[in-house]
Amino acid sequence: MVTRRLPPLKALRAFEAAARHANFTAAADELSITHSAVSQQIRLLEDYLGQPLFAREARGATLLPHARDYFAEVQASLDRIASATAALKSPHQRASLRVCTTPSLAMKWLIPRLAGFQALAPQTDVQLSTLGRQFFDQAEAGSDVLIRRIPMQRPDHTCVRCLDDHLVAVASPRFIERHRIASMADCLGHPLLQAAGEVENWPRWFELAGVRVPPQLPGPVFDHQFLCMQAAMNDLGLALAPWCLLEEDIRADRLRLVFPEPRLPASGVYALYRTEGPVAALARQFVDWLGTQHWNAGGPTP
């Protein structure tokens, strides 16, 4: 028989609310208790854990670094309890699935396909949020499914590769027609649009093409891949983009391949979901559906 050693639930609720608001007064308002009651519950939890959780400040309270992971786990656990309770009380109530991905994947890959999942699971509301890659770890405990273009690991989770992918050089039809790029080496005479964190991709693409490149490549760097692609659509230069993000723009002739080759291998698209819990089965259904959504991984015929 397993005996669970759990802190008081009231103290956990007060801690979660105070950490989320970074303010004891706001937490008290949400929980319909007094400021002093929130402080008392948090002191009770700190005594139970044997360490402080907040840095008290004049205008609020900030989680101490060692308490951030604990907050994420407590928040996710309370969310799961609330979801399980709602499902038990109202078995025919609409389900909710929290999905977090990057802005580029959300705009260019997931949102254009979500209607297909809604048709498959009409009683499910997909709550989609986005985070930049530098903040992505903050989403892990508060999301049911994470989607990124790199593999992910987390205890009690499963990571599935949903899609193979590669990078191709693209530009707007106007840019291609105006500049008449005859060879891959000619690309060096034009702005090479780059996404932050992926600036090594153009040198790798030129290496596959057998073209030597200077130490500094011409062209600006954008925060997100979709901004890089939008700049290419607006005739600002050439973009090297993942094929998985290009489908709609290629079909609509907003972007065209500059050259059909080389195709630079990319990491693909991965989905991470919690293996157990009240939404595990729904999350697995969503991830299985994701794996069916690449219409032509090889790209168009030039």
XYZ file of C-alpha atoms in Angstrom:
302
model
C 0.000 0.000 0.000
C 1.376 3.407 -1.044
C 1.037 6.217 1.467
C 1.124 9.635 -0.156
C 2.662 12.482 1.792
C 0.841 15.534 0.501
C 0.854 19.124 1.727
C -2.501 20.729 2.637
C -4.643 21.370 -0.430
C -5.627 24.859 0.784
C -1.958 25.778 1.034
C -1.296 24.483 -2.497
C -4.207 26.492 -3.915
C -2.973 29.650 -2.190
C 0.576 29.027 -3.409
C -0.524 28.421 -7.010
C -2.688 31.550 -7.132
C -0.035 33.746 -5.503
C 2.674 32.467 -7.839
C 0.499 32.926 -10.922
C -0.440 36.499 -9.985
C 2.928 37.309 -8.355
C 0.788 39.050 -5.762
C -0.821 37.877 -2.516
C -3.674 40.405 -2.694
C -4.701 39.286 -6.194
C -4.572 35.664 -5.022
C -6.779 36.542 -2.047
C -9.323 38.189 -4.347
C -9.433 35.150 -6.609
C -9.871 32.724 -3.704
C -12.323 34.990 -1.830
C -10.196 35.029 1.319
C -8.136 37.694 3.052
C -4.564 38.716 2.294
C -3.508 37.481 5.723
C -5.130 34.089 5.048
C -3.076 33.707 1.849
C 0.083 34.644 3.749
C -0.774 32.141 6.481
C -1.367 29.316 3.991
C 1.907 30.025 2.185
C 3.819 30.137 5.480
C 2.223 26.778 6.309
C 3.451 25.338 3.008
C 6.928 26.816 3.456
C 7.119 25.276 6.936
C 5.991 21.937 5.493
C 8.683 22.091 2.788
C 11.341 23.525 5.083
C 12.284 26.368 2.730
C 10.967 29.744 1.528
C 9.099 29.922 -1.782
C 8.731 33.661 -2.404
C 10.785 36.808 -2.240
C 8.370 39.258 -0.575
C 8.462 42.696 -2.175
C 6.623 45.973 -1.646
C 4.478 45.559 -4.757
C 4.106 41.802 -4.840
C 5.846 38.490 -4.402
C 8.278 36.777 -6.764
C 8.879 33.053 -6.879
C 12.371 32.063 -5.848
C 14.275 30.175 -8.573
C 14.127 26.815 -6.790
C 10.322 27.104 -6.493
C 9.546 27.615 -10.206
C 9.506 23.938 -11.143
C 7.388 23.185 -8.089
C 4.873 25.849 -9.122
C 4.649 24.410 -12.658
C 3.946 20.925 -11.324
C 1.413 22.130 -8.745
C -0.391 24.212 -11.365
C -0.551 21.288 -13.802
C -1.774 18.941 -11.054
C -4.557 21.302 -9.962
C -5.572 21.748 -13.612
C -5.788 17.967 -14.036
C -7.876 17.617 -10.852
C -10.248 20.315 -12.126
C -10.516 18.659 -15.554
C -11.101 15.201 -14.100
C -13.751 16.554 -11.723
C -15.561 18.379 -14.516
C -15.489 15.286 -16.713
C -16.929 13.124 -13.915
C -19.675 15.622 -13.053
C -20.624 16.279 -16.688
C -19.592 13.315 -18.857
C -21.114 14.907 -21.970
C -19.448 18.261 -21.418
C -16.999 19.502 -24.049
C -13.405 18.411 -23.498
C -10.485 20.832 -23.529
C -6.995 20.118 -24.876
C -4.168 22.564 -24.215
C -1.676 22.656 -27.078
C 1.440 24.815 -27.108
C 3.739 25.334 -30.087
C 5.928 27.985 -31.688
C 4.333 30.938 -33.505
C 5.603 29.731 -36.896
C 4.244 26.200 -36.515
C 0.945 27.542 -35.195
C 0.389 29.976 -38.059
C 1.820 28.047 -40.965
C 1.177 24.400 -40.121
C -1.254 23.737 -37.287
C -4.018 26.339 -37.624
C -4.621 25.601 -41.336
C -5.272 21.965 -40.368
C -7.180 22.286 -37.082
C -10.606 22.114 -38.718
C -9.792 18.510 -39.602
C -9.298 17.607 -35.951
C -12.463 19.472 -34.950
C -14.380 17.291 -37.425
C -12.757 14.196 -35.907
C -13.404 15.263 -32.289
C -16.295 17.772 -32.384
C -16.689 17.805 -28.580
C -13.096 18.948 -28.059
C -11.933 22.554 -27.793
C -8.259 22.965 -28.667
C -6.766 25.784 -26.604
C -3.768 26.861 -28.663
C -0.963 28.964 -27.233
C 2.458 29.911 -28.564
C 5.866 30.604 -27.090
C 9.233 31.501 -28.568
C 11.897 28.812 -28.342
C 13.728 30.630 -25.521
C 10.635 30.417 -23.268
C 9.368 27.016 -24.278
C 10.380 25.119 -21.137
C 7.851 27.187 -19.176
C 5.007 25.572 -21.117
C 5.836 21.957 -20.403
C 3.925 21.441 -17.174
C 0.918 23.552 -18.160
C 0.184 22.002 -21.571
C -1.278 18.681 -22.658
C 0.590 18.610 -25.979
C 3.774 20.414 -27.005
C 4.756 20.679 -30.672
C 8.236 21.747 -31.772
C 10.704 21.222 -34.557
C 13.143 19.475 -32.193
C 12.820 16.302 -30.064
C 11.716 16.815 -26.452
C 12.083 14.808 -23.254
C 10.208 14.935 -19.958
C 9.430 12.296 -17.321
C 6.038 10.580 -17.721
C 5.681 11.943 -21.261
C 5.926 10.414 -24.735
C 7.568 12.181 -27.659
C 6.443 11.262 -31.177
C 8.015 12.313 -34.471
C 4.997 13.464 -36.480
C 6.656 14.595 -39.671
C 9.906 14.330 -41.608
C 11.021 17.601 -43.102
C 13.648 19.470 -45.113
C 14.566 23.076 -45.888
C 14.252 24.608 -49.355
C 15.155 28.010 -50.789
C 12.108 30.119 -51.716
C 11.279 33.616 -52.887
C 8.272 35.498 -54.180
C 7.321 35.014 -57.857
C 8.088 38.720 -58.475
C 11.543 38.439 -56.944
C 12.407 35.352 -58.995
C 11.176 36.889 -62.251
C 12.855 40.229 -61.586
C 16.298 38.930 -60.673
C 16.670 35.862 -62.921
C 18.853 33.839 -60.542
C 20.623 31.407 -62.877
C 22.855 29.506 -60.436
C 23.030 28.783 -56.737
C 26.105 30.984 -56.467
C 23.949 33.870 -57.753
C 21.966 33.688 -54.498
C 24.919 35.281 -52.715
C 24.213 38.495 -54.594
C 20.818 38.895 -52.907
C 19.587 39.286 -49.312
C 19.448 35.908 -47.564
C 16.648 36.106 -45.017
C 17.384 34.200 -41.808
C 15.464 33.132 -38.711
C 17.025 33.637 -35.283
C 18.628 30.457 -33.991
C 18.869 29.012 -37.511
C 21.513 31.225 -39.108
C 23.735 28.212 -39.753
C 21.253 26.796 -42.274
C 22.230 28.959 -45.250
C 25.946 27.978 -45.009
C 24.885 24.313 -44.787
C 22.622 24.736 -47.830
C 25.441 26.308 -49.865
C 27.786 23.530 -48.732
C 25.370 20.934 -50.113
C 25.228 22.954 -53.325
C 29.017 22.984 -53.579
C 29.228 26.780 -53.241
C 31.818 28.481 -51.021
C 30.416 31.284 -48.902
C 31.988 34.370 -47.307
C 32.191 34.631 -43.484
C 29.304 37.122 -43.407
C 26.201 36.393 -45.485
C 24.037 39.265 -46.742
C 20.594 39.636 -45.251
C 18.655 40.385 -42.035
C 17.725 38.038 -39.177
C 14.100 37.760 -37.979
C 12.760 36.593 -34.612
C 10.509 33.907 -36.107
C 10.479 31.750 -39.192
C 7.066 33.045 -40.278
C 8.448 36.609 -40.286
C 11.290 35.445 -42.492
C 8.790 33.858 -44.882
C 6.581 36.947 -44.865
C 9.598 39.079 -45.754
C 10.282 36.781 -48.697
C 6.666 37.122 -49.851
C 7.160 40.887 -49.804
C 10.191 40.722 -52.146
C 12.838 41.375 -49.470
C 15.062 38.449 -50.451
C 15.448 34.675 -50.409
C 14.286 32.534 -47.474
C 15.401 29.049 -46.465
C 12.277 27.576 -44.915
C 11.016 24.206 -43.649
C 8.806 22.510 -46.186
C 6.188 21.814 -43.501
C 5.555 25.574 -43.209
C 5.405 26.254 -46.935
C 2.427 24.220 -48.151
C -0.219 26.950 -48.141
C 2.077 29.625 -49.556
C 3.387 27.376 -52.337
C -0.127 26.337 -53.296
C -1.293 29.961 -53.362
C 1.806 30.976 -55.382
C 2.868 33.450 -52.729
C 6.256 31.701 -52.676
C 8.102 29.567 -55.215
C 11.129 27.319 -55.080
C 14.239 29.143 -56.255
C 15.872 25.770 -56.996
C 14.419 22.287 -56.427
C 17.754 21.158 -54.964
C 19.485 20.931 -52.614
C 17.015 19.989 -49.915
C 18.656 20.454 -46.553
C 17.544 17.761 -44.067
C 15.683 19.208 -41.087
C 14.831 17.750 -37.694
C 11.120 17.297 -38.453
C 8.119 18.021 -36.247
C 7.713 16.416 -32.809
C 4.829 16.242 -30.350
C 5.230 15.601 -26.615
C 2.250 14.524 -24.511
C 1.658 13.233 -20.988
C 1.409 9.434 -20.902
C -1.119 9.234 -18.050
C -3.885 11.445 -16.722
C -7.442 12.491 -17.591
C -6.527 13.909 -21.007
C -3.868 11.360 -21.978
C -6.169 9.464 -24.350
C -7.356 12.674 -26.012
C -3.787 13.949 -26.297
C -2.739 10.666 -27.916
C -5.641 10.940 -30.382
C -4.523 14.465 -31.265
C -0.897 13.391 -31.740
C -1.950 10.432 -33.881
C -3.976 12.836 -36.009
C -0.978 15.169 -36.330
C 0.989 12.315 -37.873
C -1.481 12.125 -40.769
C -1.301 15.782 -41.742
C 1.660 16.012 -44.135
C 0.178 16.075 -47.615
C 3.420 15.768 -49.568
C 6.602 15.487 -47.535
C 8.680 15.380 -50.675
C 7.572 18.788 -51.851
C 6.170 19.880 -55.181
C 7.463 18.842 -58.528
C 9.375 21.793 -59.976
